C-alpha cells in the first residue's frame, strides 16, 4: 500500500521569506511524486512532479521540490513567499497503479 | 484552453435520493479519474477509466456507486440511495495517453454534494 504524510497541518511564513512544506511517502517500486495546490472551493491545480532524473524539480509560480530517496521525502520549497501563495497544498504519490494517494494537506499562510 | 469541466458544481439532495454527476475531460485525454474529498482531507481515489474501460476501482466505491464512460469521452458518476456520509466534494481528473505529460492528472473544479 502507498501512503503520504504531511506532518504539518499549518505553515505560517512572512512574505519575502523562504517557505518549505514537508512531505514523506511510502510506495513499492519507483515513486511518482506530485504537488498540487487548492484554493477555497476549487479543484486541485498541478504545481510540479518528479518521475525520474534530477532530484530538484522546478514547477509553476516559482515553486520547486527536492526528491530525497534515502529519506523518502519530497519537500516543496519557494525562495521568496508571496501573500498570493496562501492556499492548501497537497503532496501525492503513485506507484505502478494509476491512482494517486494524497496527503492530508498543509495550509500555507503567508503573512504580509 | 478548456480544462476539465464538471456539472453540476453544487448539488443538495435528500437522503435516499439518487444523484448523477458529469465530468468532461480535457479534449483527447484518454484517461479519466474520479476522487472524493471530504472536509479537511486529501482526495481519495474512487475509480479510473482508460477510454471506455473501467480499469481500477477502489474499495470506497460501494455498490451504491456506479461510474460510466460509454463513448470514451465524458463520464458520469451515479450515487444511489444517498446517505449523509456521501456528502463530499467529488473531483474528476484526466490525463493523456502516450504523451510526455501522461503521468500528470489535471483536475476539474469538483461537484460539492450535500445530503440532508
Short mmCIF file of C-alpha atoms in Angstrom, two decimals:
data_model
loop_
_atom_site.label_atom_id
_atom_site.label_comp_id
_atom_site.label_asym_id
_atom_site.label_seq_id
_atom_site.Cartn_x
_atom_site.Cartn_y
_atom_site.Cartn_z
CA UNK A 1 0.00 0.00 0.00
CA UNK A 2 1.19 3.53 -0.69
CA UNK A 3 0.90 6.46 1.69
CA UNK A 4 1.84 10.11 2.09
CA UNK A 5 2.47 12.05 5.28
CA UNK A 6 2.34 15.82 5.54
CA UNK A 7 3.41 16.35 9.14
CA UNK A 8 2.34 20.00 9.38
CA UNK A 9 -1.32 20.95 9.16
CA UNK A 10 -0.40 24.64 9.08
CA UNK A 11 2.67 26.57 7.97
CA UNK A 12 2.99 30.32 8.51
CA UNK A 13 5.70 32.38 6.85
CA UNK A 14 6.34 36.07 6.35
CA UNK A 15 6.15 37.49 2.85
CA UNK A 16 9.56 37.50 1.21
CA UNK A 17 10.89 34.69 3.38
CA UNK A 18 11.63 31.21 2.04
CA UNK A 19 8.99 28.56 2.58
CA UNK A 20 9.09 24.78 2.94
CA UNK A 21 6.15 22.40 3.02
CA UNK A 22 7.14 18.90 4.07
CA UNK A 23 6.13 15.58 2.56
CA UNK A 24 7.27 12.00 3.13
CA UNK A 25 5.98 8.98 1.27
CA UNK A 26 5.86 5.21 1.18
CA UNK A 27 5.40 3.22 -2.03
CA UNK A 28 6.55 -0.02 -3.62
CA UNK A 29 8.87 0.45 -6.54
CA UNK A 30 9.87 3.74 -8.07
CA UNK A 31 7.77 6.68 -6.85
CA UNK A 32 5.95 9.19 -8.98
CA UNK A 33 5.58 12.29 -6.79
CA UNK A 34 3.37 15.32 -7.23
CA UNK A 35 2.46 18.60 -5.59
CA UNK A 36 -0.94 20.22 -6.07
CA UNK A 37 -2.41 23.44 -4.70
CA UNK A 38 -6.06 24.03 -3.84
CA UNK A 39 -7.77 27.39 -3.41
CA UNK A 40 -11.08 27.63 -1.49
CA UNK A 41 -13.96 25.82 -3.20
CA UNK A 42 -11.78 24.98 -6.19
CA UNK A 43 -10.29 21.86 -7.66
CA UNK A 44 -6.62 20.95 -7.46
CA UNK A 45 -4.07 22.77 -9.56
CA UNK A 46 -0.92 20.91 -10.61
CA UNK A 47 2.37 22.50 -9.47
CA UNK A 48 5.15 20.04 -10.23
CA UNK A 49 6.15 16.39 -10.38
CA UNK A 50 9.11 14.07 -10.02
CA UNK A 51 9.21 10.99 -12.21
CA UNK A 52 12.89 10.40 -12.83
CA UNK A 53 16.11 12.33 -13.38
CA UNK A 54 17.32 15.39 -11.50
CA UNK A 55 16.33 15.34 -7.83
CA UNK A 56 15.47 19.04 -7.88
CA UNK A 57 12.38 19.75 -9.95
CA UNK A 58 11.04 23.16 -10.80
CA UNK A 59 7.39 23.93 -11.30
CA UNK A 60 4.83 26.67 -11.64
CA UNK A 61 4.89 30.04 -9.86
CA UNK A 62 8.50 29.71 -8.70
CA UNK A 63 7.95 26.54 -6.67
CA UNK A 64 10.46 23.71 -6.60
CA UNK A 65 10.75 20.40 -4.80
CA UNK A 66 13.62 18.13 -3.88
CA UNK A 67 13.35 14.36 -4.13
CA UNK A 68 15.36 12.54 -1.47
CA UNK A 69 15.25 8.79 -1.95
CA UNK A 70 17.09 7.85 1.25
CA UNK A 71 14.75 9.95 3.38
CA UNK A 72 11.68 9.16 1.21
CA UNK A 73 10.87 12.84 1.16
CA UNK A 74 9.67 15.32 -1.43
CA UNK A 75 9.56 18.74 0.25
CA UNK A 76 8.07 21.73 -1.56
CA UNK A 77 10.07 24.95 -1.48
CA UNK A 78 10.00 28.53 -2.68
CA UNK A 79 12.82 31.05 -2.15
CA UNK A 80 10.56 34.05 -1.55
CA UNK A 81 6.93 33.66 -0.46
CA UNK A 82 4.07 35.82 -1.73
CA UNK A 83 0.79 36.55 0.04
CA UNK A 84 -0.93 35.06 -3.01
CA UNK A 85 0.77 31.71 -2.27
CA UNK A 86 -1.56 31.27 0.70
CA UNK A 87 -3.55 28.11 -0.04
CA UNK A 88 -3.88 24.41 0.77
CA UNK A 89 -1.06 22.25 -0.57
CA UNK A 90 -1.25 18.52 -1.22
CA UNK A 91 1.53 16.06 -1.84
CA UNK A 92 0.64 12.88 -3.76
CA UNK A 93 2.34 9.65 -4.75
CA UNK A 94 1.66 6.83 -7.14
CA UNK A 95 3.45 3.59 -7.81
CA UNK A 96 2.74 1.19 -10.63
CA UNK A 97 -1.01 1.73 -10.42
CA UNK A 98 -2.52 4.88 -11.87
CA UNK A 99 -4.28 6.08 -8.73
CA UNK A 100 -2.83 8.94 -6.73
CA UNK A 101 -2.64 8.75 -2.96
CA UNK A 102 -2.75 12.18 -1.33
CA UNK A 103 -1.59 13.50 2.00
CA UNK A 104 -3.99 15.30 4.29
CA UNK A 105 -2.80 18.70 3.14
CA UNK A 106 -0.89 21.64 4.60
CA UNK A 107 -2.47 25.06 4.90
CA UNK A 108 0.11 27.68 3.97
CA UNK A 109 -0.43 31.22 5.19
CA UNK A 110 1.90 33.95 4.01
CA UNK A 111 1.72 36.97 6.26
CA UNK A 112 2.17 40.46 4.78
CA UNK B 1 -7.71 26.46 -23.20
CA UNK B 2 -10.54 24.31 -21.86
CA UNK B 3 -9.78 22.33 -18.75
CA UNK B 4 -11.75 19.56 -17.09
CA UNK B 5 -15.35 20.60 -16.52
CA UNK B 6 -17.81 19.17 -14.02
CA UNK B 7 -21.54 19.61 -13.66
CA UNK B 8 -23.29 20.49 -11.54
CA UNK B 9 -20.93 22.46 -9.31
CA UNK B 10 -23.22 22.05 -6.33
CA UNK B 11 -25.92 19.50 -5.54
CA UNK B 12 -28.16 19.38 -2.50
CA UNK B 13 -30.29 16.30 -2.11
CA UNK B 14 -32.29 14.45 0.50
CA UNK B 15 -31.17 11.19 1.97
CA UNK B 16 -32.30 8.26 -0.13
CA UNK B 17 -32.38 10.12 -3.45
CA UNK B 18 -30.21 9.25 -6.44
CA UNK B 19 -27.77 11.78 -7.88
CA UNK B 20 -25.66 11.85 -11.03
CA UNK B 21 -22.60 13.95 -11.77
CA UNK B 22 -20.97 14.58 -15.11
CA UNK B 23 -17.32 15.10 -16.00
CA UNK B 24 -15.97 16.30 -19.34
CA UNK B 25 -12.21 15.70 -19.57
CA UNK B 26 -9.69 17.76 -21.47
CA UNK B 27 -10.07 17.05 -25.16
CA UNK B 28 -8.16 13.94 -26.30
CA UNK B 29 -7.33 12.86 -22.76
CA UNK B 30 -7.86 9.11 -22.78
CA UNK B 31 -7.63 8.58 -19.03
CA UNK B 32 -10.28 9.80 -16.60
CA UNK B 33 -10.31 9.54 -12.81
CA UNK B 34 -12.83 10.13 -10.03
CA UNK B 35 -11.84 11.11 -6.49
CA UNK B 36 -13.78 12.07 -3.39
CA UNK B 37 -12.63 14.74 -0.95
CA UNK B 38 -14.16 15.26 2.48
CA UNK B 39 -13.57 18.33 4.60
CA UNK B 40 -10.05 18.56 5.95
CA UNK B 41 -8.79 15.58 3.99
CA UNK B 42 -6.93 14.95 0.79
CA UNK B 43 -8.74 13.45 -2.19
CA UNK B 44 -9.34 9.69 -2.16
CA UNK B 45 -9.30 7.64 -5.32
CA UNK B 46 -12.59 6.11 -6.46
CA UNK B 47 -12.14 4.79 -10.00
CA UNK B 48 -10.21 5.16 -13.25
CA UNK B 49 -11.07 4.76 -16.94
CA UNK B 50 -8.86 4.35 -19.95
CA UNK B 51 -11.06 5.24 -22.88
CA UNK B 52 -14.36 3.45 -22.10
CA UNK B 53 -12.83 0.68 -19.99
CA UNK B 54 -13.02 0.95 -16.20
CA UNK B 55 -9.62 -0.37 -15.14
CA UNK B 56 -9.38 0.34 -11.42
CA UNK B 57 -11.95 0.62 -8.65
CA UNK B 58 -11.40 1.49 -5.02
CA UNK B 59 -12.99 -0.37 -2.15
CA UNK B 60 -14.56 3.02 -1.38
CA UNK B 61 -16.77 2.54 -4.42
CA UNK B 62 -19.62 0.69 -2.77
CA UNK B 63 -22.48 -1.00 -4.60
CA UNK B 64 -24.42 2.27 -4.44
CA UNK B 65 -21.82 3.97 -6.63
CA UNK B 66 -21.51 3.41 -10.36
CA UNK B 67 -19.39 5.17 -12.94
CA UNK B 68 -19.56 5.01 -16.70
CA UNK B 69 -17.70 6.38 -19.67
CA UNK B 70 -19.72 4.93 -22.53
CA UNK B 71 -18.00 6.52 -25.52
CA UNK B 72 -14.64 7.20 -24.00
CA UNK B 73 -15.34 10.91 -23.72
CA UNK B 74 -17.42 12.27 -20.82
CA UNK B 75 -18.08 10.24 -17.69
CA UNK B 76 -20.92 10.05 -15.19
CA UNK B 77 -20.82 9.10 -11.53
CA UNK B 78 -24.12 7.99 -10.00
CA UNK B 79 -24.83 7.53 -6.33
CA UNK B 80 -27.98 5.62 -5.49
CA UNK B 81 -29.87 5.90 -2.21
CA UNK B 82 -27.63 8.71 -0.95
CA UNK B 83 -26.56 8.77 2.69
CA UNK B 84 -25.35 11.71 4.77
CA UNK B 85 -21.87 10.19 4.72
CA UNK B 86 -21.79 10.70 0.96
CA UNK B 87 -21.56 14.47 1.48
CA UNK B 88 -18.24 15.46 -0.05
CA UNK B 89 -16.56 17.13 -2.99
CA UNK B 90 -16.38 14.80 -5.99
CA UNK B 91 -13.40 15.56 -8.19
CA UNK B 92 -12.73 14.43 -11.72
CA UNK B 93 -9.31 14.42 -13.37
CA UNK B 94 -7.94 13.48 -16.77
CA UNK B 95 -4.57 12.72 -18.32
CA UNK B 96 -3.31 12.00 -21.83
CA UNK B 97 -2.13 8.61 -23.05
CA UNK B 98 1.23 8.16 -24.71
CA UNK B 99 2.31 11.73 -24.18
CA UNK B 100 5.16 13.25 -22.18
CA UNK B 101 2.53 14.58 -19.79
CA UNK B 102 0.86 11.18 -19.41
CA UNK B 103 1.59 10.98 -15.69
CA UNK B 104 0.02 14.30 -14.76
CA UNK B 105 -3.62 14.33 -13.72
CA UNK B 106 -5.47 17.58 -14.33
CA UNK B 107 -8.39 18.21 -12.05
CA UNK B 108 -11.75 19.83 -12.59
CA UNK B 109 -13.42 22.25 -10.15
CA UNK B 110 -15.42 19.49 -8.47
CA UNK B 111 -19.05 18.87 -7.60
CA UNK B 112 -19.95 19.56 -3.98
CA UNK B 113 -22.64 17.17 -2.77
CA UNK B 114 -24.67 17.87 0.36
CA UNK B 115 -27.01 15.15 1.57
CA UNK B 116 -29.65 16.39 4.02
#
